[in-house]
CSV table of C-alpha atoms in Angstrom, one decimal:
chain,number,residue,atom,x,y,z
A,285,MET,CA,112.3,101.6,92.0
A,286,LEU,CA,110.9,99.4,94.6
A,287,SER,CA,107.5,98.1,95.6
A,288,VAL,CA,106.6,98.4,99.3
A,289,ILE,CA,104.6,95.2,100.0
A,290,VAL,CA,102.7,95.2,103.4
A,291,LEU,CA,101.8,91.9,104.7
A,292,ALA,CA,98.8,92.2,106.8
A,293,SER,CA,97.6,88.9,108.3
A,294,GLY,CA,96.5,90.1,111.7
A,295,ASN,CA,96.6,86.7,113.1
A,296,SER,CA,97.3,86.4,116.9
A,297,LYS,CA,95.9,84.0,119.4
A,298,ARG,CA,96.4,86.7,122.2
A,299,PHE,CA,93.9,89.3,120.6
A,300,LYS,CA,90.3,88.7,120.0
A,301,GLY,CA,89.5,89.3,116.3
A,302,ASN,CA,91.8,91.2,114.0
A,303,LYS,CA,94.7,92.8,115.9
A,304,LEU,CA,95.4,95.1,113.1
A,305,LEU,CA,92.2,96.8,113.9
A,306,TYR,CA,93.1,97.4,117.6
A,307,GLU,CA,93.3,101.1,118.1
A,308,ILE,CA,96.5,102.9,119.3
A,309,ASP,CA,96.1,106.6,119.6
A,310,ASP,CA,92.8,106.7,118.3
A,311,LYS,CA,93.5,104.7,115.0
A,312,PRO,CA,93.7,101.1,113.9
A,313,MET,CA,97.1,99.6,114.4
A,314,TYR,CA,97.6,99.0,110.6
A,315,LEU,CA,97.0,102.7,109.7
A,316,HIS,CA,100.1,103.8,111.4
A,317,THR,CA,102.3,101.9,109.0
A,318,VAL,CA,100.1,102.8,106.0
A,319,GLU,CA,100.2,106.5,106.6
A,320,LYS,CA,104.0,106.6,107.2
A,321,LEU,CA,104.5,104.7,103.9
A,322,ILE,CA,102.1,107.0,102.0
A,323,ASN,CA,104.0,110.1,103.3
A,324,LEU,CA,107.4,108.5,102.6
A,325,LYS,CA,106.3,107.6,99.0
A,326,LYS,CA,105.7,111.3,98.3
A,327,LYS,CA,109.2,112.1,99.1
A,328,CYS,CA,111.4,109.0,98.5
A,329,LYS,CA,112.3,108.6,94.9
A,330,TYR,CA,112.9,104.9,95.3
A,331,ILE,CA,109.4,104.0,96.2
A,332,GLY,CA,107.3,103.3,93.0
A,333,GLU,CA,104.2,101.8,94.7
A,334,ILE,CA,102.6,100.4,97.8
A,335,ILE,CA,100.9,97.1,97.7
A,336,PHE,CA,98.9,96.0,100.6
A,337,VAL,CA,98.1,92.4,101.0
A,338,THR,CA,95.3,91.2,103.6
A,339,LYS,CA,92.4,88.9,104.0
A,340,TYR,CA,90.3,91.4,105.8
A,341,GLN,CA,87.4,93.0,103.9
A,342,LYS,CA,87.2,95.8,106.5
A,343,ILE,CA,90.8,96.9,105.8
A,344,ILE,CA,90.3,96.6,102.0
A,345,ASP,CA,87.3,98.9,102.2
A,346,ASP,CA,89.1,101.4,104.5
A,347,LEU,CA,92.1,101.7,102.1
A,348,LYS,CA,90.2,101.8,98.6
A,349,ASN,CA,90.5,105.6,98.5
A,350,ARG,CA,94.2,105.8,99.3
A,351,ASP,CA,97.2,105.8,96.9
A,352,ILE,CA,97.7,102.0,97.6
A,353,LYS,CA,97.3,98.8,95.5
A,354,VAL,CA,95.2,96.6,97.8
A,355,ILE,CA,95.2,92.8,97.1
A,356,GLU,CA,92.9,90.4,98.8
A,357,ASN,CA,94.5,87.3,100.0
A,358,LYS,CA,91.7,84.6,99.5
A,359,ASN,CA,94.0,81.8,100.6
A,360,SER,CA,95.7,83.1,103.8
A,361,GLU,CA,95.4,79.5,105.3
A,362,PHE,CA,98.4,78.7,103.1
A,363,GLY,CA,100.6,80.9,105.3
A,364,ILE,CA,102.7,84.0,104.9
A,365,SER,CA,104.2,82.7,101.7
A,366,GLN,CA,100.8,83.2,99.9
A,367,SER,CA,100.8,87.0,100.8
A,368,ILE,CA,104.5,87.2,99.7
A,369,LYS,CA,103.7,85.6,96.3
A,370,LEU,CA,100.6,87.8,95.8
A,371,GLY,CA,102.6,91.0,96.5
A,372,VAL,CA,105.4,90.1,94.2
A,373,SER,CA,103.2,88.8,91.4
A,374,ASN,CA,101.3,92.1,91.6
A,375,SER,CA,104.4,94.3,91.6
A,376,ASN,CA,105.4,96.6,88.7
A,377,ASN,CA,108.9,96.9,90.0
A,378,ASP,CA,112.1,94.7,90.3
A,379,CYS,CA,112.7,95.2,94.0
A,380,TYR,CA,110.4,94.4,96.9
A,381,MET,CA,110.4,95.8,100.4
A,382,PHE,CA,108.3,93.7,102.8
A,383,THR,CA,106.9,95.3,105.9
A,384,VAL,CA,104.2,94.3,108.4
A,385,CYS,CA,101.5,96.3,110.1
A,386,ASP,CA,102.0,95.2,113.6
A,387,GLN,CA,105.1,97.4,114.1
A,388,PRO,CA,103.3,100.7,114.7
A,389,TYR,CA,106.2,102.5,116.3
A,390,ILE,CA,108.7,102.2,113.4
A,391,ARG,CA,109.6,105.7,112.4
A,392,GLU,CA,109.3,107.0,108.8
A,393,ASP,CA,112.9,108.3,108.8
A,394,THR,CA,114.1,104.8,109.9
A,395,ILE,CA,112.3,103.3,106.9
A,396,GLU,CA,113.6,105.9,104.6
A,397,ASN,CA,117.2,105.5,105.9
A,398,PHE,CA,117.0,101.8,105.5
A,399,ILE,CA,115.9,102.0,101.9
A,400,GLU,CA,118.6,104.6,101.0
A,401,GLY,CA,121.3,102.7,102.7
A,402,PHE,CA,120.1,99.5,100.8
A,403,ILE,CA,120.3,101.2,97.6
A,404,LYS,CA,123.8,102.6,98.2
A,405,SER,CA,125.0,99.2,99.4
A,406,GLY,CA,124.7,97.5,95.9
A,407,LYS,CA,123.6,94.4,97.7
A,408,ASN,CA,120.5,92.4,96.7
A,409,LEU,CA,119.0,91.6,100.1
A,410,GLY,CA,118.4,94.1,103.1
A,411,CYS,CA,117.2,93.6,106.5
A,412,VAL,CA,116.8,95.8,109.6
A,413,SER,CA,118.4,94.6,112.7
A,414,SER,CA,118.3,95.5,116.4
A,415,ASP,CA,120.8,93.8,118.8
A,416,GLY,CA,122.0,91.3,116.2
A,417,LEU,CA,118.4,90.0,115.4
A,418,LEU,CA,117.4,90.2,111.8
A,419,LEU,CA,113.7,91.7,111.6
A,420,ASN,CA,111.3,93.5,109.4
A,421,PRO,CA,111.2,95.3,107.1
A,422,THR,CA,113.3,93.4,104.6
A,423,ILE,CA,114.2,94.1,100.9
A,424,PHE,CA,114.7,91.6,98.0
A,425,THR,CA,115.9,92.5,94.5
A,426,LYS,CA,114.7,90.5,91.3
A,427,LYS,CA,117.7,88.2,91.9
A,428,TYR,CA,115.7,86.5,94.6
A,429,LYS,CA,112.2,86.7,92.9
A,430,ASP,CA,112.1,82.9,91.9
A,431,ASP,CA,113.1,82.1,95.6
A,432,LEU,CA,110.3,84.2,96.8
A,433,MET,CA,107.7,82.6,94.5
A,434,ARG,CA,108.9,79.1,95.7
A,435,LEU,CA,108.3,79.8,99.4
A,436,GLU,CA,105.6,77.7,101.0
A,437,GLY,CA,103.6,77.8,104.2
A,438,ASP,CA,104.7,80.1,107.0
A,439,LYS,CA,108.2,80.2,105.8
A,440,GLY,CA,109.0,83.8,105.0
A,441,GLY,CA,112.0,85.4,103.4
A,442,LYS,CA,114.3,85.0,106.3
A,443,LYS,CA,115.0,81.6,104.9
A,444,ILE,CA,116.5,83.1,101.8
A,445,ILE,CA,118.4,85.8,103.7
A,446,LEU,CA,120.0,83.2,105.9
A,447,LYS,CA,121.3,81.3,102.8
A,448,ASN,CA,122.8,84.5,101.3
A,449,LEU,CA,124.3,86.5,104.0
A,450,GLU,CA,127.2,87.6,101.8
A,451,ASP,CA,124.6,89.5,99.8
A,452,LEU,CA,122.9,91.2,102.7
A,453,PHE,CA,122.9,94.8,103.8
A,454,VAL,CA,122.0,95.1,107.5
A,455,PHE,CA,120.6,98.3,108.9
A,456,GLU,CA,121.1,98.6,112.6
A,457,VAL,CA,118.2,100.3,114.4
A,458,CYS,CA,119.3,101.6,117.9
A,459,ASP,CA,115.9,101.9,119.4
A,460,HIS,CA,114.5,98.4,119.5
A,461,TYR,CA,111.2,99.9,120.6
A,462,GLU,CA,110.6,100.8,117.0
A,463,LEU,CA,110.7,97.3,115.8
A,464,ILE,CA,108.4,95.7,118.4
A,465,ASP,CA,106.0,93.3,116.7
A,466,ILE,CA,102.8,93.7,118.6
A,467,ASP,CA,101.4,90.3,119.3
A,468,TYR,CA,99.5,90.9,122.5
A,469,LYS,CA,97.8,93.8,124.3
A,470,GLU,CA,100.2,93.9,127.2
A,471,GLN,CA,102.9,95.1,124.8
A,472,LEU,CA,100.8,98.3,124.2
A,473,GLU,CA,100.8,99.0,127.9
A,474,ASP,CA,104.6,98.6,128.5
């Protein structure tokens, strides 16, 4: 079983306020990812729980009646590593899939196929890729838990992945549009 850990910082210098609350198709950006994950948890036997880590009270309040464990990051100024550590330390599983909320176009079946491919691979690390670029989501087994807990600042798990490429399952996503990480409003218009 794995814990899906959603890292929701929402930081962007190109949006006023929290970009995760920006509406796409009449709902906040973060909710696109959340709804796909909730649906997927109902049918994917490998997902044990969804953990959502954020500093935003509005999102915490919005998610309190959903099948999600919500963790408030009171120290987000320490970077993404703080959210990763909170997610891992609040997990009930030995495998962690990290994803973000600013990829609203990723498809549910892409996530499901990535998880299933990872499980079948027997590897301890997994990453989606488009055109050779390693992107989110990523998966780590307990073999790398200590490495995750030692991360500092804005250094995420890619540092661990790049040191252990021989233990990496790569899932190629043909439609790079799915993996676009929305950092500014103009991306939504393209």
